[in-house]
């Protein structure tokens, strides 16, 4: 009987680590044909990374700190993957759990990818549709999840950093028809953290894989300008934390440098950390003594935001 009780306690504690999975679109998923035979794929790679492709039903996976530790702040996390997949644990769940240890709610967005066969139109807008809806849902749940409505931000990695910077510069754009009262809530993040982000779709600093997945091989100049986010910074763009390694080959450090310069022009409070080495896709950086404390820098920055 004692063994059974111990098992039940362990199951209860384990289940509480993940608080909820919330669908982004309870009614109609915009720009999507739900009748295709395409299935979401989850691959467990040799590297240990969980790789998700063909997202059909975008969700939020919610990780909340214990109420006694919570500081009311929340971060919606957009994993990277070149807009062709999502490094779901490496740049998603692991980040959410690390934020919980600092009293911050971590909420992982499983967003749709533009090259899915289910997408029927405006493929380049589909990730932004999900991102806008994600932050609106989190804000609508602020009281239920013990959050401060004005301390809800975003974090994105690589192509997820491009999506985060797209949300941070296009939060006022109407990119889908309103479905319910949630869509009347502001989609402006209160802050954003961009970790080795794709920012520009322009050469020579473009990550071509992300660009082709998002806008195809023959994009129009209008598409490139609209989604080159260094060109889209405005006076109401949120305060921004930037992190990059100078030896990042897939996503050149110039992406962060260009965004920093644009933010500076518009007097947006900005902190940027450029590391001499670290490459690309280092996540929490635990195996690199020069990088492993970057999350502490972010948390300290967050604590000092006005």
PDB file of C-alpha atoms in Angstrom:
ATOM      1  CA  UNK A   1       0.000   0.000   0.000  1.00  0.00           C
ATOM      2  CA  UNK A   2       2.884   2.379   0.825  1.00  0.00           C
ATOM      3  CA  UNK A   3       4.481   1.683  -2.568  1.00  0.00           C
ATOM      4  CA  UNK A   4       1.225   2.561  -4.334  1.00  0.00           C
ATOM      5  CA  UNK A   5       0.969   5.827  -2.397  1.00  0.00           C
ATOM      6  CA  UNK A   6       4.531   6.757  -3.381  1.00  0.00           C
ATOM      7  CA  UNK A   7       3.791   6.054  -7.033  1.00  0.00           C
ATOM      8  CA  UNK A   8       0.667   8.214  -6.931  1.00  0.00           C
ATOM      9  CA  UNK A   9       2.573  11.090  -5.313  1.00  0.00           C
ATOM     10  CA  UNK A  10       5.319  10.853  -7.984  1.00  0.00           C
ATOM     11  CA  UNK A  11       2.779  10.903 -10.811  1.00  0.00           C
ATOM     12  CA  UNK A  12       1.032  13.917  -9.286  1.00  0.00           C
ATOM     13  CA  UNK A  13       4.265  15.884  -8.874  1.00  0.00           C
ATOM     14  CA  UNK A  14       5.454  15.012 -12.398  1.00  0.00           C
ATOM     15  CA  UNK A  15       2.168  16.042 -13.958  1.00  0.00           C
ATOM     16  CA  UNK A  16       2.240  19.419 -12.233  1.00  0.00           C
ATOM     17  CA  UNK A  17       5.459  20.408 -14.040  1.00  0.00           C
ATOM     18  CA  UNK A  18       3.436  21.019 -17.197  1.00  0.00           C
ATOM     19  CA  UNK A  19       0.378  23.039 -16.284  1.00  0.00           C
ATOM     20  CA  UNK A  20      -1.657  23.030 -19.479  1.00  0.00           C
ATOM     21  CA  UNK A  21      -1.735  22.648 -23.225  1.00  0.00           C
ATOM     22  CA  UNK A  22      -3.980  25.319 -24.702  1.00  0.00           C
ATOM     23  CA  UNK A  23      -5.131  25.288 -28.347  1.00  0.00           C
ATOM     24  CA  UNK A  24      -4.524  28.582 -30.134  1.00  0.00           C
ATOM     25  CA  UNK A  25      -7.584  28.312 -32.351  1.00  0.00           C
ATOM     26  CA  UNK A  26     -10.600  26.648 -30.704  1.00  0.00           C
ATOM     27  CA  UNK A  27     -12.801  27.485 -33.688  1.00  0.00           C
ATOM     28  CA  UNK A  28     -11.285  27.886 -37.175  1.00  0.00           C
ATOM     29  CA  UNK A  29      -7.545  27.749 -37.846  1.00  0.00           C
ATOM     30  CA  UNK A  30      -6.974  30.617 -40.309  1.00  0.00           C
ATOM     31  CA  UNK A  31      -5.470  29.935 -43.741  1.00  0.00           C
ATOM     32  CA  UNK A  32      -5.609  26.194 -43.180  1.00  0.00           C
ATOM     33  CA  UNK A  33      -7.379  23.279 -44.831  1.00  0.00           C
ATOM     34  CA  UNK A  34      -8.146  20.813 -42.045  1.00  0.00           C
ATOM     35  CA  UNK A  35      -9.197  18.060 -44.466  1.00  0.00           C
ATOM     36  CA  UNK A  36      -5.767  17.134 -45.824  1.00  0.00           C
ATOM     37  CA  UNK A  37      -4.083  13.842 -44.957  1.00  0.00           C
ATOM     38  CA  UNK A  38      -1.009  15.639 -43.608  1.00  0.00           C
ATOM     39  CA  UNK A  39      -0.035  14.589 -40.083  1.00  0.00           C
ATOM     40  CA  UNK A  40       2.087  16.303 -37.491  1.00  0.00           C
ATOM     41  CA  UNK A  41       5.444  14.543 -37.107  1.00  0.00           C
ATOM     42  CA  UNK A  42       7.533  14.260 -33.939  1.00  0.00           C
ATOM     43  CA  UNK A  43      11.074  12.960 -34.427  1.00  0.00           C
ATOM     44  CA  UNK A  44      13.504  12.081 -31.646  1.00  0.00           C
ATOM     45  CA  UNK A  45      16.864  12.880 -33.224  1.00  0.00           C
ATOM     46  CA  UNK A  46      20.173  11.238 -32.373  1.00  0.00           C
ATOM     47  CA  UNK A  47      21.300  14.546 -30.884  1.00  0.00           C
ATOM     48  CA  UNK A  48      18.494  14.143 -28.335  1.00  0.00           C
ATOM     49  CA  UNK A  49      16.451  17.018 -29.739  1.00  0.00           C
ATOM     50  CA  UNK A  50      12.707  16.605 -30.215  1.00  0.00           C
ATOM     51  CA  UNK A  51      11.985  17.874 -33.750  1.00  0.00           C
ATOM     52  CA  UNK A  52       8.387  18.756 -34.673  1.00  0.00           C
ATOM     53  CA  UNK A  53       7.214  19.277 -38.262  1.00  0.00           C
ATOM     54  CA  UNK A  54       3.890  19.691 -40.104  1.00  0.00           C
ATOM     55  CA  UNK A  55       2.169  21.361 -37.178  1.00  0.00           C
ATOM     56  CA  UNK A  56      -1.582  21.021 -37.707  1.00  0.00           C
ATOM     57  CA  UNK A  57      -3.018  22.217 -34.415  1.00  0.00           C
ATOM     58  CA  UNK A  58      -0.930  25.018 -32.924  1.00  0.00           C
ATOM     59  CA  UNK A  59      -0.851  25.145 -29.133  1.00  0.00           C
ATOM     60  CA  UNK A  60       0.619  26.795 -26.085  1.00  0.00           C
ATOM     61  CA  UNK A  61       2.373  24.516 -23.602  1.00  0.00           C
ATOM     62  CA  UNK A  62       2.282  26.305 -20.264  1.00  0.00           C
ATOM     63  CA  UNK A  63       4.868  25.984 -17.482  1.00  0.00           C
ATOM     64  CA  UNK A  64       4.153  28.037 -14.363  1.00  0.00           C
ATOM     65  CA  UNK A  65       6.440  28.511 -11.361  1.00  0.00           C
ATOM     66  CA  UNK A  66       5.113  27.777  -7.900  1.00  0.00           C
ATOM     67  CA  UNK A  67       3.007  30.695  -6.690  1.00  0.00           C
ATOM     68  CA  UNK A  68       5.447  31.398  -3.876  1.00  0.00           C
ATOM     69  CA  UNK A  69       8.249  31.872  -6.411  1.00  0.00           C
ATOM     70  CA  UNK A  70       6.295  33.589  -9.184  1.00  0.00           C
ATOM     71  CA  UNK A  71       7.117  37.226  -9.992  1.00  0.00           C
ATOM     72  CA  UNK A  72       4.186  37.740 -12.392  1.00  0.00           C
ATOM     73  CA  UNK A  73       6.337  37.862 -15.522  1.00  0.00           C
ATOM     74  CA  UNK A  74       5.744  35.545 -18.489  1.00  0.00           C
ATOM     75  CA  UNK A  75       7.666  34.730 -21.648  1.00  0.00           C
ATOM     76  CA  UNK A  76       6.076  33.202 -24.749  1.00  0.00           C
ATOM     77  CA  UNK A  77       8.806  31.114 -26.394  1.00  0.00           C
ATOM     78  CA  UNK A  78       9.167  30.507 -30.135  1.00  0.00           C
ATOM     79  CA  UNK A  79      11.560  27.613 -30.869  1.00  0.00           C
ATOM     80  CA  UNK A  80      13.731  27.799 -33.967  1.00  0.00           C
ATOM     81  CA  UNK A  81      14.092  25.399 -36.857  1.00  0.00           C
ATOM     82  CA  UNK A  82      14.435  27.431 -40.035  1.00  0.00           C
ATOM     83  CA  UNK A  83      10.637  27.651 -40.458  1.00  0.00           C
ATOM     84  CA  UNK A  84      10.774  24.002 -41.544  1.00  0.00           C
ATOM     85  CA  UNK A  85      10.568  22.438 -38.081  1.00  0.00           C
ATOM     86  CA  UNK A  86      10.677  23.235 -34.376  1.00  0.00           C
ATOM     87  CA  UNK A  87      13.494  22.298 -31.986  1.00  0.00           C
ATOM     88  CA  UNK A  88      10.742  21.855 -29.469  1.00  0.00           C
ATOM     89  CA  UNK A  89      12.569  20.885 -26.281  1.00  0.00           C
ATOM     90  CA  UNK A  90      16.018  22.375 -27.040  1.00  0.00           C
ATOM     91  CA  UNK A  91      14.656  25.878 -27.685  1.00  0.00           C
ATOM     92  CA  UNK A  92      11.252  25.476 -26.068  1.00  0.00           C
ATOM     93  CA  UNK A  93      10.494  23.278 -23.090  1.00  0.00           C
ATOM     94  CA  UNK A  94      14.014  23.454 -21.635  1.00  0.00           C
ATOM     95  CA  UNK A  95      13.889  27.240 -21.794  1.00  0.00           C
ATOM     96  CA  UNK A  96      10.461  27.347 -20.126  1.00  0.00           C
ATOM     97  CA  UNK A  97      11.674  25.178 -17.251  1.00  0.00           C
ATOM     98  CA  UNK A  98      14.790  27.307 -16.784  1.00  0.00           C
ATOM     99  CA  UNK A  99      12.644  30.442 -16.644  1.00  0.00           C
ATOM    100  CA  UNK A 100      10.431  28.795 -14.014  1.00  0.00           C
ATOM    101  CA  UNK A 101      13.508  28.475 -11.823  1.00  0.00           C
ATOM    102  CA  UNK A 102      13.720  32.263 -11.911  1.00  0.00           C
ATOM    103  CA  UNK A 103      10.067  32.834 -11.046  1.00  0.00           C
ATOM    104  CA  UNK A 104       9.054  33.501 -14.655  1.00  0.00           C
ATOM    105  CA  UNK A 105       6.251  31.649 -16.454  1.00  0.00           C
ATOM    106  CA  UNK A 106       7.499  29.933 -19.624  1.00  0.00           C
ATOM    107  CA  UNK A 107       4.961  29.276 -22.361  1.00  0.00           C
ATOM    108  CA  UNK A 108       6.062  27.345 -25.453  1.00  0.00           C
ATOM    109  CA  UNK A 109       4.313  28.183 -28.721  1.00  0.00           C
ATOM    110  CA  UNK A 110       3.960  25.293 -31.157  1.00  0.00           C
ATOM    111  CA  UNK A 111       3.324  27.434 -34.209  1.00  0.00           C
ATOM    112  CA  UNK A 112       2.477  26.449 -37.766  1.00  0.00           C
ATOM    113  CA  UNK A 113       5.160  26.241 -40.427  1.00  0.00           C
ATOM    114  CA  UNK A 114       4.577  27.991 -43.750  1.00  0.00           C
ATOM    115  CA  UNK A 115       5.483  25.100 -46.065  1.00  0.00           C
ATOM    116  CA  UNK A 116       2.841  22.741 -44.680  1.00  0.00           C
ATOM    117  CA  UNK A 117       0.564  21.254 -47.351  1.00  0.00           C
ATOM    118  CA  UNK A 118      -2.377  22.292 -45.153  1.00  0.00           C
ATOM    119  CA  UNK A 119      -1.701  26.012 -45.622  1.00  0.00           C
ATOM    120  CA  UNK A 120      -3.980  27.343 -48.342  1.00  0.00           C
ATOM    121  CA  UNK A 121      -2.973  31.032 -48.624  1.00  0.00           C
ATOM    122  CA  UNK A 122      -0.609  33.743 -47.359  1.00  0.00           C
ATOM    123  CA  UNK A 123       1.898  31.207 -46.081  1.00  0.00           C
ATOM    124  CA  UNK A 124       4.299  33.921 -44.906  1.00  0.00           C
ATOM    125  CA  UNK A 125       1.634  35.287 -42.519  1.00  0.00           C
ATOM    126  CA  UNK A 126       0.712  31.987 -40.855  1.00  0.00           C
ATOM    127  CA  UNK A 127       3.462  32.067 -38.159  1.00  0.00           C
ATOM    128  CA  UNK A 128       2.567  35.697 -37.354  1.00  0.00           C
ATOM    129  CA  UNK A 129      -1.114  34.776 -37.057  1.00  0.00           C
ATOM    130  CA  UNK A 130      -0.208  32.154 -34.462  1.00  0.00           C
ATOM    131  CA  UNK A 131       2.185  34.508 -32.657  1.00  0.00           C
ATOM    132  CA  UNK A 132      -0.382  37.290 -32.338  1.00  0.00           C
ATOM    133  CA  UNK A 133      -3.005  34.869 -31.109  1.00  0.00           C
ATOM    134  CA  UNK A 134      -0.522  33.332 -28.633  1.00  0.00           C
ATOM    135  CA  UNK A 135       0.237  36.526 -26.755  1.00  0.00           C
ATOM    136  CA  UNK A 136      -3.429  37.526 -26.755  1.00  0.00           C
ATOM    137  CA  UNK A 137      -4.369  34.211 -25.139  1.00  0.00           C
ATOM    138  CA  UNK A 138      -1.661  34.565 -22.488  1.00  0.00           C
ATOM    139  CA  UNK A 139      -2.861  38.071 -21.663  1.00  0.00           C
ATOM    140  CA  UNK A 140      -6.454  36.799 -21.440  1.00  0.00           C
ATOM    141  CA  UNK A 141      -5.281  34.178 -18.913  1.00  0.00           C
ATOM    142  CA  UNK A 142      -3.246  36.591 -16.781  1.00  0.00           C
ATOM    143  CA  UNK A 143      -5.461  36.408 -13.709  1.00  0.00           C
ATOM    144  CA  UNK A 144      -5.907  32.639 -13.943  1.00  0.00           C
ATOM    145  CA  UNK A 145      -2.155  32.063 -14.349  1.00  0.00           C
ATOM    146  CA  UNK A 146      -1.055  34.618 -11.733  1.00  0.00           C
ATOM    147  CA  UNK A 147       0.544  36.948 -14.310  1.00  0.00           C
ATOM    148  CA  UNK A 148       0.859  40.722 -14.590  1.00  0.00           C
ATOM    149  CA  UNK A 149      -0.856  41.802 -17.811  1.00  0.00           C
ATOM    150  CA  UNK A 150       1.862  44.369 -18.538  1.00  0.00           C
ATOM    151  CA  UNK A 151       4.803  42.005 -18.024  1.00  0.00           C
ATOM    152  CA  UNK A 152       4.189  39.482 -20.794  1.00  0.00           C
ATOM    153  CA  UNK A 153       6.969  39.225 -23.350  1.00  0.00           C
ATOM    154  CA  UNK A 154       8.415  36.925 -25.979  1.00  0.00           C
ATOM    155  CA  UNK A 155      11.619  35.036 -26.694  1.00  0.00           C
ATOM    156  CA  UNK A 156      12.656  33.498 -29.993  1.00  0.00           C
ATOM    157  CA  UNK A 157      15.584  31.430 -31.194  1.00  0.00           C
ATOM    158  CA  UNK A 158      16.976  31.566 -34.751  1.00  0.00           C
ATOM    159  CA  UNK A 159      13.936  31.462 -37.076  1.00  0.00           C
ATOM    160  CA  UNK A 160      11.848  31.660 -33.906  1.00  0.00           C
ATOM    161  CA  UNK A 161      13.755  34.892 -33.271  1.00  0.00           C
ATOM    162  CA  UNK A 162      12.587  36.103 -36.656  1.00  0.00           C
ATOM    163  CA  UNK A 163       9.006  35.290 -35.692  1.00  0.00           C
ATOM    164  CA  UNK A 164       9.440  37.070 -32.352  1.00  0.00           C
ATOM    165  CA  UNK A 165      10.882  40.154 -34.049  1.00  0.00           C
ATOM    166  CA  UNK A 166       8.052  40.002 -36.606  1.00  0.00           C
ATOM    167  CA  UNK A 167       5.521  40.046 -33.774  1.00  0.00           C
ATOM    168  CA  UNK A 168       7.449  42.864 -32.080  1.00  0.00           C
ATOM    169  CA  UNK A 169       7.287  45.017 -35.217  1.00  0.00           C
ATOM    170  CA  UNK A 170       3.936  43.888 -36.704  1.00  0.00           C
ATOM    171  CA  UNK A 171       1.729  43.457 -33.636  1.00  0.00           C
ATOM    172  CA  UNK A 172      -0.696  46.112 -34.880  1.00  0.00           C
ATOM    173  CA  UNK A 173      -1.163  44.522 -38.319  1.00  0.00           C
ATOM    174  CA  UNK A 174      -4.496  42.801 -38.915  1.00  0.00           C
ATOM    175  CA  UNK A 175      -3.437  39.414 -40.279  1.00  0.00           C
ATOM    176  CA  UNK A 176      -6.511  37.300 -39.514  1.00  0.00           C
ATOM    177  CA  UNK A 177     -10.248  37.868 -38.936  1.00  0.00           C
ATOM    178  CA  UNK A 178     -11.251  38.140 -35.291  1.00  0.00           C
ATOM    179  CA  UNK A 179     -12.810  34.977 -33.875  1.00  0.00           C
ATOM    180  CA  UNK A 180     -13.740  35.982 -30.314  1.00  0.00           C
ATOM    181  CA  UNK A 181     -13.188  38.601 -27.614  1.00  0.00           C
ATOM    182  CA  UNK A 182      -9.570  37.466 -27.176  1.00  0.00           C
ATOM    183  CA  UNK A 183      -8.758  38.950 -30.568  1.00  0.00           C
ATOM    184  CA  UNK A 184      -9.616  42.392 -29.212  1.00  0.00           C
ATOM    185  CA  UNK A 185      -6.717  42.177 -26.738  1.00  0.00           C
ATOM    186  CA  UNK A 186      -3.413  43.862 -27.570  1.00  0.00           C
ATOM    187  CA  UNK A 187      -0.817  41.642 -29.264  1.00  0.00           C
ATOM    188  CA  UNK A 188       2.068  43.958 -28.338  1.00  0.00           C
ATOM    189  CA  UNK A 189       4.740  42.159 -26.310  1.00  0.00           C
ATOM    190  CA  UNK A 190       5.939  44.101 -23.276  1.00  0.00           C
ATOM    191  CA  UNK A 191       9.511  43.038 -24.066  1.00  0.00           C
ATOM    192  CA  UNK A 192      11.326  40.672 -26.380  1.00  0.00           C
ATOM    193  CA  UNK A 193      14.466  38.543 -26.240  1.00  0.00           C
ATOM    194  CA  UNK A 194      16.001  37.538 -29.571  1.00  0.00           C
ATOM    195  CA  UNK A 195      18.544  34.742 -29.312  1.00  0.00           C
ATOM    196  CA  UNK A 196      20.819  34.280 -32.369  1.00  0.00           C
ATOM    197  CA  UNK A 197      17.844  35.575 -34.384  1.00  0.00           C
ATOM    198  CA  UNK A 198      17.141  35.689 -38.077  1.00  0.00           C
ATOM    199  CA  UNK A 199      16.180  39.336 -38.616  1.00  0.00           C
ATOM    200  CA  UNK A 200      16.666  40.191 -42.269  1.00  0.00           C
ATOM    201  CA  UNK A 201      15.530  38.450 -45.444  1.00  0.00           C
ATOM    202  CA  UNK A 202      17.991  40.524 -47.480  1.00  0.00           C
ATOM    203  CA  UNK A 203      21.433  39.493 -48.665  1.00  0.00           C
ATOM    204  CA  UNK A 204      24.228  39.282 -47.652  1.00  0.00           C
ATOM    205  CA  UNK A 205      23.225  38.453 -44.050  1.00  0.00           C
ATOM    206  CA  UNK A 206      20.147  36.356 -44.838  1.00  0.00           C
ATOM    207  CA  UNK A 207      19.719  32.769 -43.709  1.00  0.00           C
ATOM    208  CA  UNK A 208      18.504  31.441 -47.047  1.00  0.00           C
ATOM    209  CA  UNK A 209      16.869  28.315 -45.643  1.00  0.00           C
ATOM    210  CA  UNK A 210      14.595  30.347 -43.385  1.00  0.00           C
ATOM    211  CA  UNK A 211      13.821  32.786 -46.176  1.00  0.00           C
ATOM    212  CA  UNK A 212      12.867  30.111 -48.691  1.00  0.00           C
ATOM    213  CA  UNK A 213      10.705  28.286 -46.147  1.00  0.00           C
ATOM    214  CA  UNK A 214       8.903  31.514 -45.301  1.00  0.00           C
ATOM    215  CA  UNK A 215       8.469  33.287 -48.657  1.00  0.00           C
ATOM    216  CA  UNK A 216       9.605  30.763 -51.272  1.00  0.00           C
ATOM    217  CA  UNK A 217      12.418  30.859 -53.802  1.00  0.00           C
ATOM    218  CA  UNK A 218      11.049  33.792 -55.801  1.00  0.00           C
ATOM    219  CA  UNK A 219       9.714  36.297 -53.281  1.00  0.00           C
ATOM    220  CA  UNK A 220       8.606  39.771 -54.230  1.00  0.00           C
ATOM    221  CA  UNK A 221      10.509  42.799 -52.977  1.00  0.00           C
ATOM    222  CA  UNK A 222       7.385  43.749 -51.043  1.00  0.00           C
ATOM    223  CA  UNK A 223       7.525  40.442 -49.133  1.00  0.00           C
ATOM    224  CA  UNK A 224      11.237  40.833 -48.420  1.00  0.00           C
ATOM    225  CA  UNK A 225      10.836  44.395 -47.138  1.00  0.00           C
ATOM    226  CA  UNK A 226       7.805  43.551 -45.010  1.00  0.00           C
ATOM    227  CA  UNK A 227       9.551  40.652 -43.273  1.00  0.00           C
ATOM    228  CA  UNK A 228      13.041  42.169 -43.001  1.00  0.00           C
ATOM    229  CA  UNK A 229      12.373  43.371 -39.513  1.00  0.00           C
ATOM    230  CA  UNK A 230      15.299  45.773 -39.249  1.00  0.00           C
ATOM    231  CA  UNK A 231      13.232  47.857 -41.685  1.00  0.00           C
ATOM    232  CA  UNK A 232      10.068  47.647 -39.580  1.00  0.00           C
ATOM    233  CA  UNK A 233      11.130  49.037 -36.191  1.00  0.00           C
ATOM    234  CA  UNK A 234       8.850  51.804 -34.897  1.00  0.00           C
ATOM    235  CA  UNK A 235       8.724  54.046 -31.851  1.00  0.00           C
ATOM    236  CA  UNK A 236       6.422  51.550 -30.087  1.00  0.00           C
ATOM    237  CA  UNK A 237       8.594  48.477 -30.715  1.00  0.00           C
ATOM    238  CA  UNK A 238       9.123  46.764 -27.316  1.00  0.00           C
ATOM    239  CA  UNK A 239      12.359  46.916 -25.290  1.00  0.00           C
ATOM    240  CA  UNK A 240      14.688  44.253 -26.629  1.00  0.00           C
ATOM    241  CA  UNK A 241      17.402  41.885 -25.387  1.00  0.00           C
ATOM    242  CA  UNK A 242      19.719  40.617 -28.134  1.00  0.00           C
ATOM    243  CA  UNK A 243      22.172  37.709 -27.908  1.00  0.00           C
ATOM    244  CA  UNK A 244      24.433  36.355 -30.651  1.00  0.00           C
ATOM    245  CA  UNK A 245      27.824  34.724 -31.245  1.00  0.00           C
ATOM    246  CA  UNK A 246      30.240  36.451 -33.610  1.00  0.00           C
ATOM    247  CA  UNK A 247      31.189  33.128 -35.231  1.00  0.00           C
ATOM    248  CA  UNK A 248      27.580  32.192 -36.086  1.00  0.00           C
ATOM    249  CA  UNK A 249      27.766  31.044 -39.700  1.00  0.00           C
ATOM    250  CA  UNK A 250      24.161  29.962 -40.443  1.00  0.00           C
ATOM    251  CA  UNK A 251      22.734  33.237 -39.082  1.00  0.00           C
ATOM    252  CA  UNK A 252      25.410  35.956 -39.299  1.00  0.00           C
ATOM    253  CA  UNK A 253      25.783  38.264 -36.314  1.00  0.00           C
ATOM    254  CA  UNK A 254      24.937  41.170 -38.620  1.00  0.00           C
ATOM    255  CA  UNK A 255      21.286  40.212 -38.104  1.00  0.00           C
ATOM    256  CA  UNK A 256      21.452  41.315 -34.466  1.00  0.00           C
ATOM    257  CA  UNK A 257      23.690  44.288 -35.259  1.00  0.00           C
ATOM    258  CA  UNK A 258      21.261  45.647 -37.850  1.00  0.00           C
ATOM    259  CA  UNK A 259      18.323  45.260 -35.491  1.00  0.00           C
ATOM    260  CA  UNK A 260      20.248  46.958 -32.685  1.00  0.00           C
ATOM    261  CA  UNK A 261      20.991  49.933 -34.938  1.00  0.00           C
ATOM    262  CA  UNK A 262      17.317  50.214 -35.943  1.00  0.00           C
ATOM    263  CA  UNK A 263      16.206  50.068 -32.305  1.00  0.00           C
ATOM    264  CA  UNK A 264      18.778  52.724 -31.389  1.00  0.00           C
ATOM    265  CA  UNK A 265      17.426  55.089 -34.068  1.00  0.00           C
ATOM    266  CA  UNK A 266      13.973  54.823 -32.506  1.00  0.00           C
ATOM    267  CA  UNK A 267      15.281  55.146 -28.922  1.00  0.00           C
ATOM    268  CA  UNK A 268      14.040  51.680 -27.929  1.00  0.00           C
ATOM    269  CA  UNK A 269      15.703  50.459 -24.696  1.00  0.00           C
ATOM    270  CA  UNK A 270      18.032  47.706 -25.866  1.00  0.00           C
ATOM    271  CA  UNK A 271      20.746  45.472 -24.466  1.00  0.00           C
ATOM    272  CA  UNK A 272      22.954  43.396 -26.748  1.00  0.00           C
ATOM    273  CA  UNK A 273      25.474  40.690 -25.871  1.00  0.00           C
ATOM    274  CA  UNK A 274      27.852  39.510 -28.602  1.00  0.00           C
ATOM    275  CA  UNK A 275      30.034  36.548 -27.676  1.00  0.00           C
ATOM    276  CA  UNK A 276      33.266  35.885 -29.590  1.00  0.00           C
ATOM    277  CA  UNK A 277      32.392  32.208 -30.080  1.00  0.00           C
ATOM    278  CA  UNK A 278      29.520  29.826 -29.609  1.00  0.00           C
ATOM    279  CA  UNK A 279      28.306  29.210 -33.139  1.00  0.00           C
ATOM    280  CA  UNK A 280      24.609  28.733 -33.762  1.00  0.00           C
ATOM    281  CA  UNK A 281      21.836  26.913 -31.952  1.00  0.00           C
ATOM    282  CA  UNK A 282      23.434  26.715 -28.499  1.00  0.00           C
ATOM    283  CA  UNK A 283      20.159  26.924 -26.527  1.00  0.00           C
ATOM    284  CA  UNK A 284      20.988  27.498 -22.836  1.00  0.00           C
ATOM    285  CA  UNK A 285      24.695  27.133 -23.610  1.00  0.00           C
ATOM    286  CA  UNK A 286      25.343  24.822 -20.659  1.00  0.00           C
ATOM    287  CA  UNK A 287      28.291  23.118 -22.381  1.00  0.00           C
ATOM    288  CA  UNK A 288      30.074  26.388 -23.127  1.00  0.00           C
ATOM    289  CA  UNK A 289      31.584  28.146 -20.123  1.00  0.00           C
ATOM    290  CA  UNK A 290      31.431  31.470 -21.917  1.00  0.00           C
ATOM    291  CA  UNK A 291      27.734  31.185 -22.763  1.00  0.00           C
ATOM    292  CA  UNK A 292      26.173  29.195 -19.955  1.00  0.00           C
ATOM    293  CA  UNK A 293      25.120  32.205 -17.880  1.00  0.00           C
ATOM    294  CA  UNK A 294      23.305  34.132 -20.602  1.00  0.00           C
ATOM    295  CA  UNK A 295      19.888  33.394 -19.125  1.00  0.00           C
ATOM    296  CA  UNK A 296      21.003  35.035 -15.874  1.00  0.00           C
ATOM    297  CA  UNK A 297      21.847  38.155 -17.887  1.00  0.00           C
ATOM    298  CA  UNK A 298      18.381  38.100 -19.433  1.00  0.00           C
ATOM    299  CA  UNK A 299      16.646  37.686 -16.064  1.00  0.00           C
ATOM    300  CA  UNK A 300      18.695  40.563 -14.605  1.00  0.00           C
ATOM    301  CA  UNK A 301      17.760  42.718 -17.622  1.00  0.00           C
ATOM    302  CA  UNK A 302      14.105  41.795 -17.165  1.00  0.00           C
ATOM    303  CA  UNK A 303      14.200  42.721 -13.492  1.00  0.00           C
ATOM    304  CA  UNK A 304      15.499  46.187 -14.375  1.00  0.00           C
ATOM    305  CA  UNK A 305      12.959  47.050 -17.064  1.00  0.00           C
ATOM    306  CA  UNK A 306      10.821  50.077 -16.242  1.00  0.00           C
TER     307      UNK A 306
END
